Coordinates of C-alpha atoms in Angstrom, one line a residue:
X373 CA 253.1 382.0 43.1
X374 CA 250.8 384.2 44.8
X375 CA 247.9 382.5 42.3
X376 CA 249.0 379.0 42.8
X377 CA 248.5 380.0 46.9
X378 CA 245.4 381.7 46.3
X379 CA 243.6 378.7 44.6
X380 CA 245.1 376.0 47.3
X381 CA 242.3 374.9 49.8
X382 CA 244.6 373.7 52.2
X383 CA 244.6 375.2 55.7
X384 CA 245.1 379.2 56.0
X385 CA 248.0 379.4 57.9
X386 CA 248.9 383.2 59.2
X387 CA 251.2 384.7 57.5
X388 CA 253.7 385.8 60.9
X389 CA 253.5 381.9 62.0
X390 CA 256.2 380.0 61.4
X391 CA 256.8 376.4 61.9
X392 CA 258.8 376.5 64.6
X393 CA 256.0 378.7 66.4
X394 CA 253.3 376.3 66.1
X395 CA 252.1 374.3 69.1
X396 CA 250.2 370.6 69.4
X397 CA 247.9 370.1 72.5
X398 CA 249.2 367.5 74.4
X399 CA 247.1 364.6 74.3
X400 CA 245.6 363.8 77.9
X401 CA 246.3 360.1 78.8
X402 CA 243.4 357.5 79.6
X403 CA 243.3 357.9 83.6
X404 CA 243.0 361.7 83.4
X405 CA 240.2 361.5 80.9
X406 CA 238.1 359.3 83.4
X407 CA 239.8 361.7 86.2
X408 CA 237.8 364.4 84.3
X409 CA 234.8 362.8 83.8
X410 CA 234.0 361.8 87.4
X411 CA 235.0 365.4 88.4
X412 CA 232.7 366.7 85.8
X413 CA 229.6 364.7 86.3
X414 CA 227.7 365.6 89.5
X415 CA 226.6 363.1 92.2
X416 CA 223.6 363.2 94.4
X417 CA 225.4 365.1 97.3
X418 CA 227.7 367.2 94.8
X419 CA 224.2 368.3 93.0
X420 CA 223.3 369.9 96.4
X421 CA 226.8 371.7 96.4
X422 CA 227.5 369.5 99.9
X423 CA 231.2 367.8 100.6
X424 CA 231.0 364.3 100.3
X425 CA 234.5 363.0 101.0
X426 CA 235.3 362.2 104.5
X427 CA 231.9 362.6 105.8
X428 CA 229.5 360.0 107.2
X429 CA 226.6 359.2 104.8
X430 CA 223.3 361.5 104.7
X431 CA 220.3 359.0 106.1
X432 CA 217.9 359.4 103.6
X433 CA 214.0 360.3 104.3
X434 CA 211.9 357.2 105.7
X435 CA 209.3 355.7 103.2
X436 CA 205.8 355.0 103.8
X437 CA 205.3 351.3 104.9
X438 CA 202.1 349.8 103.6
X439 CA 200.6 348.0 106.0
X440 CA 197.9 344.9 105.3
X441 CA 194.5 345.8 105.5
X442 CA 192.8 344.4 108.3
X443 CA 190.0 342.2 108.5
X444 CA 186.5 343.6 108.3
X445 CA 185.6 342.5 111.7
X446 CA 188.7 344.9 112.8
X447 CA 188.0 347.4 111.1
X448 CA 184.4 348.0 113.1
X449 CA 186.7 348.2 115.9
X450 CA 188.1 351.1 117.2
X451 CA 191.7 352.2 116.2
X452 CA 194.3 354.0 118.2
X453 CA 198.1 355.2 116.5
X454 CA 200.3 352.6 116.4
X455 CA 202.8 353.9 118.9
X456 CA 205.9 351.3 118.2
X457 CA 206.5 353.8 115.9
X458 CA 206.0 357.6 116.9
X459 CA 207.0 358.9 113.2
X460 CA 204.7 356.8 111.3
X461 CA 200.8 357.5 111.2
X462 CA 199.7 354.5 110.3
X463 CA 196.8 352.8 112.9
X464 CA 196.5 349.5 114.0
X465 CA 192.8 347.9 115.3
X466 CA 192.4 347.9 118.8
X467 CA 189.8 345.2 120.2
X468 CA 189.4 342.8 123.4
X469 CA 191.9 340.4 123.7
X470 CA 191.5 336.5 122.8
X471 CA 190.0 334.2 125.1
X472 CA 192.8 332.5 126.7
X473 CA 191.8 328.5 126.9
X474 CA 190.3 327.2 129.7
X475 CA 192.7 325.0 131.5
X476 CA 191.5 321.9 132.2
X477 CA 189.4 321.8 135.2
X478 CA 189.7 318.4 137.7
X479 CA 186.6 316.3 138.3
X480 CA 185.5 317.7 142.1
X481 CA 186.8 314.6 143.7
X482 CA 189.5 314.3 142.2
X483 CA 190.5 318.2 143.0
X484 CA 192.7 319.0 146.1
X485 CA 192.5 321.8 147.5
X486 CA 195.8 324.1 147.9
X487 CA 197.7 323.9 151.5
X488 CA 198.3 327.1 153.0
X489 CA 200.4 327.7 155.1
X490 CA 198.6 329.2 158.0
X491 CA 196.7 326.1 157.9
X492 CA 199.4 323.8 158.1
X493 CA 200.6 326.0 161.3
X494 CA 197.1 325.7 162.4
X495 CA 196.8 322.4 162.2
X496 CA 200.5 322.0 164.1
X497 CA 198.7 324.0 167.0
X498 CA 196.1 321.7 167.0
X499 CA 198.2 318.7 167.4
X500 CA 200.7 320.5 170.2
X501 CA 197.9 321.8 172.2
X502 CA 196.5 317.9 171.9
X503 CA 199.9 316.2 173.5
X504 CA 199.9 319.0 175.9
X505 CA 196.7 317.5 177.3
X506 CA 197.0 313.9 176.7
X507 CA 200.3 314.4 178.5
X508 CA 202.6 313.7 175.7
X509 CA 204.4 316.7 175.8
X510 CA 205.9 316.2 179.5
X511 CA 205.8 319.4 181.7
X512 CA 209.4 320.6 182.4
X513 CA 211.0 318.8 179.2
X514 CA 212.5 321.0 176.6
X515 CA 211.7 320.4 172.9
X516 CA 213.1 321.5 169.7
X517 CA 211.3 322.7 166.3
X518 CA 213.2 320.5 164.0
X519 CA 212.7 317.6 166.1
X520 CA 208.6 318.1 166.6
X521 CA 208.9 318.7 162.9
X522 CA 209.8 315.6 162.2
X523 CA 207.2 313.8 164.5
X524 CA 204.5 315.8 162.5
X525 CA 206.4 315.3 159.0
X526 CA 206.6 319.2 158.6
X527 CA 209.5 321.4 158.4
X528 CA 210.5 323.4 161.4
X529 CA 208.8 326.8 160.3
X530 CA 205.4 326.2 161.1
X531 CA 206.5 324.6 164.4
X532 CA 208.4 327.1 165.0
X533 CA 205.9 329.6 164.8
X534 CA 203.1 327.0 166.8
X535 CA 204.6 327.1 169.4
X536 CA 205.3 330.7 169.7
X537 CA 201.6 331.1 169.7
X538 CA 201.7 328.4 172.9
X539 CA 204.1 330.7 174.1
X540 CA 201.4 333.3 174.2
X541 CA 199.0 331.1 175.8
X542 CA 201.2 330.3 178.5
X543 CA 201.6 326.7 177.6
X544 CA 205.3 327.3 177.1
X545 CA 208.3 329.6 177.3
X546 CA 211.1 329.7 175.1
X547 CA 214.6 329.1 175.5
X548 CA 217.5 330.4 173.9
X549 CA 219.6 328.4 171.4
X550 CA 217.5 325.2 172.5
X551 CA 213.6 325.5 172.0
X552 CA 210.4 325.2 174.1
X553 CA 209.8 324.2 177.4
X554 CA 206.6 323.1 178.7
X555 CA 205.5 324.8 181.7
X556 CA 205.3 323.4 184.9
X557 CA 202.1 323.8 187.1
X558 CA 201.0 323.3 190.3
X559 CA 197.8 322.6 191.9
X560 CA 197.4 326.0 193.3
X561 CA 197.5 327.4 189.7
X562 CA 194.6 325.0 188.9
X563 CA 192.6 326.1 191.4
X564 CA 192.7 329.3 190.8
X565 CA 191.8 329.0 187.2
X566 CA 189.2 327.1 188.2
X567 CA 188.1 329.9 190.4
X568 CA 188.2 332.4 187.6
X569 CA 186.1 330.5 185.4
X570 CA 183.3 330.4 188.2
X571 CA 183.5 333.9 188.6
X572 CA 182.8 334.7 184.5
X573 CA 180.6 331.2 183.9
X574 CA 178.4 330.8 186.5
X575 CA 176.9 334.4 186.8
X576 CA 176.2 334.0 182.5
X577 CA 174.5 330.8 183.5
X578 CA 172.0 331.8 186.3
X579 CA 171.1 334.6 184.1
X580 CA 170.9 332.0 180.7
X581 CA 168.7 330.0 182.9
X582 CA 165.9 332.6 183.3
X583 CA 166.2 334.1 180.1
X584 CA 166.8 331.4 177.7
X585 CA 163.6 328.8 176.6
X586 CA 163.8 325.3 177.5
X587 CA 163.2 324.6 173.5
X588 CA 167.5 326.7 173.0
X589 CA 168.4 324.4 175.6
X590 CA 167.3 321.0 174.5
X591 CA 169.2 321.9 171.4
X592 CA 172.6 321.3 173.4
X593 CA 171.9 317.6 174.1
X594 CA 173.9 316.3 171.5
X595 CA 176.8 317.9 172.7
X596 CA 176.4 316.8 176.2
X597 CA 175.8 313.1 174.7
X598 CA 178.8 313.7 172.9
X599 CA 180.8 314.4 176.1
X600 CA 179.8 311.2 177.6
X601 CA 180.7 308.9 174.6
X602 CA 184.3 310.7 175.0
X603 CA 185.1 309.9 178.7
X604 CA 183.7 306.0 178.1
X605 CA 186.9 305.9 175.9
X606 CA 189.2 307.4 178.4
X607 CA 190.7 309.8 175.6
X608 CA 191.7 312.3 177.8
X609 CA 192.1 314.6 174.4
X610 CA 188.6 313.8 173.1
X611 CA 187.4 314.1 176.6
X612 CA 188.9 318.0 176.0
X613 CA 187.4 319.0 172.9
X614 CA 184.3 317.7 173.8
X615 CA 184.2 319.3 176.9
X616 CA 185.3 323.2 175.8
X617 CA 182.5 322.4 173.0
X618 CA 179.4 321.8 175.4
X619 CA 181.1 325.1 177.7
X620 CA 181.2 326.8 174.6
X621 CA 177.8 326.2 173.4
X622 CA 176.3 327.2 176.5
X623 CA 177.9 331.0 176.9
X624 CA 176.9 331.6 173.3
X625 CA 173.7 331.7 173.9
X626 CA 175.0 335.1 175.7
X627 CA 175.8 337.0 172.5
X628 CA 179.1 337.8 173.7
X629 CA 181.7 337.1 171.3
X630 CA 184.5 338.2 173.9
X631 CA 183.1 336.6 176.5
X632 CA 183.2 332.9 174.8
X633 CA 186.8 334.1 173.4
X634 CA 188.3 334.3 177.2
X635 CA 186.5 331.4 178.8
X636 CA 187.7 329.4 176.5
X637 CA 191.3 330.6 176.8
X638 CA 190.5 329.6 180.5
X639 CA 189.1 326.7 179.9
X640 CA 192.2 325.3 177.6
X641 CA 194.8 326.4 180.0
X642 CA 192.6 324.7 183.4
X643 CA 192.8 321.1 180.7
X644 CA 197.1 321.4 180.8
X645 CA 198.8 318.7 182.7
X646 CA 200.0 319.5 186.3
X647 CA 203.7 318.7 187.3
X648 CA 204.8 315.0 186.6
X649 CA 201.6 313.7 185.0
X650 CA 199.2 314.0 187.9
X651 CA 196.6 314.9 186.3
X652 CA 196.5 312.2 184.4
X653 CA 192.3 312.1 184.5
X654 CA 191.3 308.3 185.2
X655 CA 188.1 306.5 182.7
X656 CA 186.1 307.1 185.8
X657 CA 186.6 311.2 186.6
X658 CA 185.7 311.2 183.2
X659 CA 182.7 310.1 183.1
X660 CA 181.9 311.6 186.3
X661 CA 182.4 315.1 184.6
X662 CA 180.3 314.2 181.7
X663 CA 177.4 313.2 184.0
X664 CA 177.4 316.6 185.2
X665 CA 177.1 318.1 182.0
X666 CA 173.7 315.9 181.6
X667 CA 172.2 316.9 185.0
X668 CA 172.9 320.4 184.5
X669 CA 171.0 320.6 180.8
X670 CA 168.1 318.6 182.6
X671 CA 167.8 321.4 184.8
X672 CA 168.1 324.0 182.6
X673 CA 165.9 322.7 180.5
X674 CA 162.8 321.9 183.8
X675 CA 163.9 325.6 184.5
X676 CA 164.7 324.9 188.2
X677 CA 167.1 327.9 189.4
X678 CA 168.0 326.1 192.3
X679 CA 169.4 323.1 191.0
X680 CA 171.1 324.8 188.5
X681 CA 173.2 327.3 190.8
X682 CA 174.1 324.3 192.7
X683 CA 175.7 322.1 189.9
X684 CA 177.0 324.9 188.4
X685 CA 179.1 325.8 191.2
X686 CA 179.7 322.4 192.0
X687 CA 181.2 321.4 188.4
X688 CA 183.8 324.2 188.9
X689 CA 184.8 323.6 192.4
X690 CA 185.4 320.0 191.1
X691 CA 187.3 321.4 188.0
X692 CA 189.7 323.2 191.0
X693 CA 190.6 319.9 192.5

């Protein structure tokens, strides 16, 4: 016996173990072997020794974006850093800007030229200072914005702010809730504009007349031609402009710039119609006042002093009456 167990190769088994005493592993089913391996095999986070579960993911570094190269003609430009992106390092050409197109530009006459709208308000002065003389706008009456702007096919704004430069001038006064009124003049007021224009005018013309070469004063004769052309109409409006032109012409030879600026202002308010339409100026006054514009440059011109004073003072008392 003890040879026949000597000369067995069949598994050594101790000689204290007995059958009963002997255990088998237990044999670990297929989920816990893959439950194993996933805990065995390290991740990306578990290699760092970090917790993974229940944690919001790690962002991972930012790569290096290749950018195209740029032309050659950018390249002998200058380069800043790109600065959409304050982490990167990467530079982008800097260089003038394209040419925008030229937009198409309108054969001169067919191009308008843009309306502004303090020349539409000047143009509404214009026009109300114009029915103020010719009598249109009626002394006394009361007349709304909206209304006058749809005489002059204009909204009510730059009427509105027209006649508030009349107001100024004293041509009218405003009233509440309603408009503009024209205002109403007498004779007296006439005269005495009149009398204030002989005190500012006719001192600056005595002292033109010595001073001033006949050659400067032949220059005027158009616009004293021009005058008498406007009173053979009997536009009492052209008459107007004509007549504050000639006046005009005449003190600035002065050099005064403020001078001209308040004898005009005179000279517009003395035009204004009087109280019912009086001053309605006949075909015949007219011309009568152009004729005196004629004899006065004749004299200014010949240099005689003495004609001159008296015409002078005679064209504004008659402006008075």
């Amino acid at each position: 016996m003890e040879q026949g167990t000597q000369g067995s190769t069949g598994p050594q088994v101790a000689p204290q173990a007995r059958l009963g005493e002997i255990r088998v592993p237990v044999q670990p089913r297929a989920g816990d072997r893959d439950r194993d391996r996933i805990r065995q095999e390290p991740t990306g986070d578990a290699a760092r020794g970090e917790h993974t579960h229940a944690e919001p993911p790690i962002p991972q570094p930012r790569t290096a974006v290749t950018r195209p190269a740029p032309s050659h003609a950018a390249v002998q430009r200058s380069a800043v850093p790109y600065l959409g992106d304050l982490d990167s390092t990467v530079t982008r050409p800097v260089g003038p800007r394209p040419a925008a197109p030229h937009p198409a530009v309108p054969h001169p006459a067919l191009a308008r030229p843009a309306v502004q709208r303090s020349s539409v308000r000047g143009q509404i002065v214009d026009a109300l200072r114009t029915a103020l003389v010719s009598g249109e706008l009626t002394p006394g009456e009361v007349y709304s914005a909206p209304a006058l702007g749809e005489r002059f096919g204009v909204s009510a704004t730059p009427v509105r702010e027209a006649m508030q430069q009349l107001a100024l001038e004293g041509a009218v006064e405003v009233v509440p809730n309603r408009g503009f009124r024209v205002i109403e003049r007498d004779a007296r007021e006439l005269a005495e504009l009149a009398e204030v224009r002989s005190l500012i005018e006719v001192p600056v013309m005595l002292r033109l007349a010595r001073a001033v070469a006949p050659e400067r004063w032949a220059e005027l004769r158009p616009l004293a031609e021009a005058t008498v052309r406007a009173a053979s109409t009997g536009c009492v409006a052209t008459y107007a402009e004509c007549d504050r032109a000639f006046h005009r012409a005449v003190l600035s030879l002065a050099g005064n710039a403020q001078l001209v600026r308040i004898a005009e202002d005179l000279h517009r308010r003395a035009q204004w119609p009087l109280v019912g339409g009086a001053t309605r100026q006949r075909r015949a006054e007219l011309v009568a006042d152009a004729s005196e514009h004629m004899s006065l440059l004749e004299a200014l011109i010949d240099q005689d002093l003495d004609v001159v004073r008296s015409l002078v003072r005679e064209h504004f008392a008659g402006a008075g009456r």
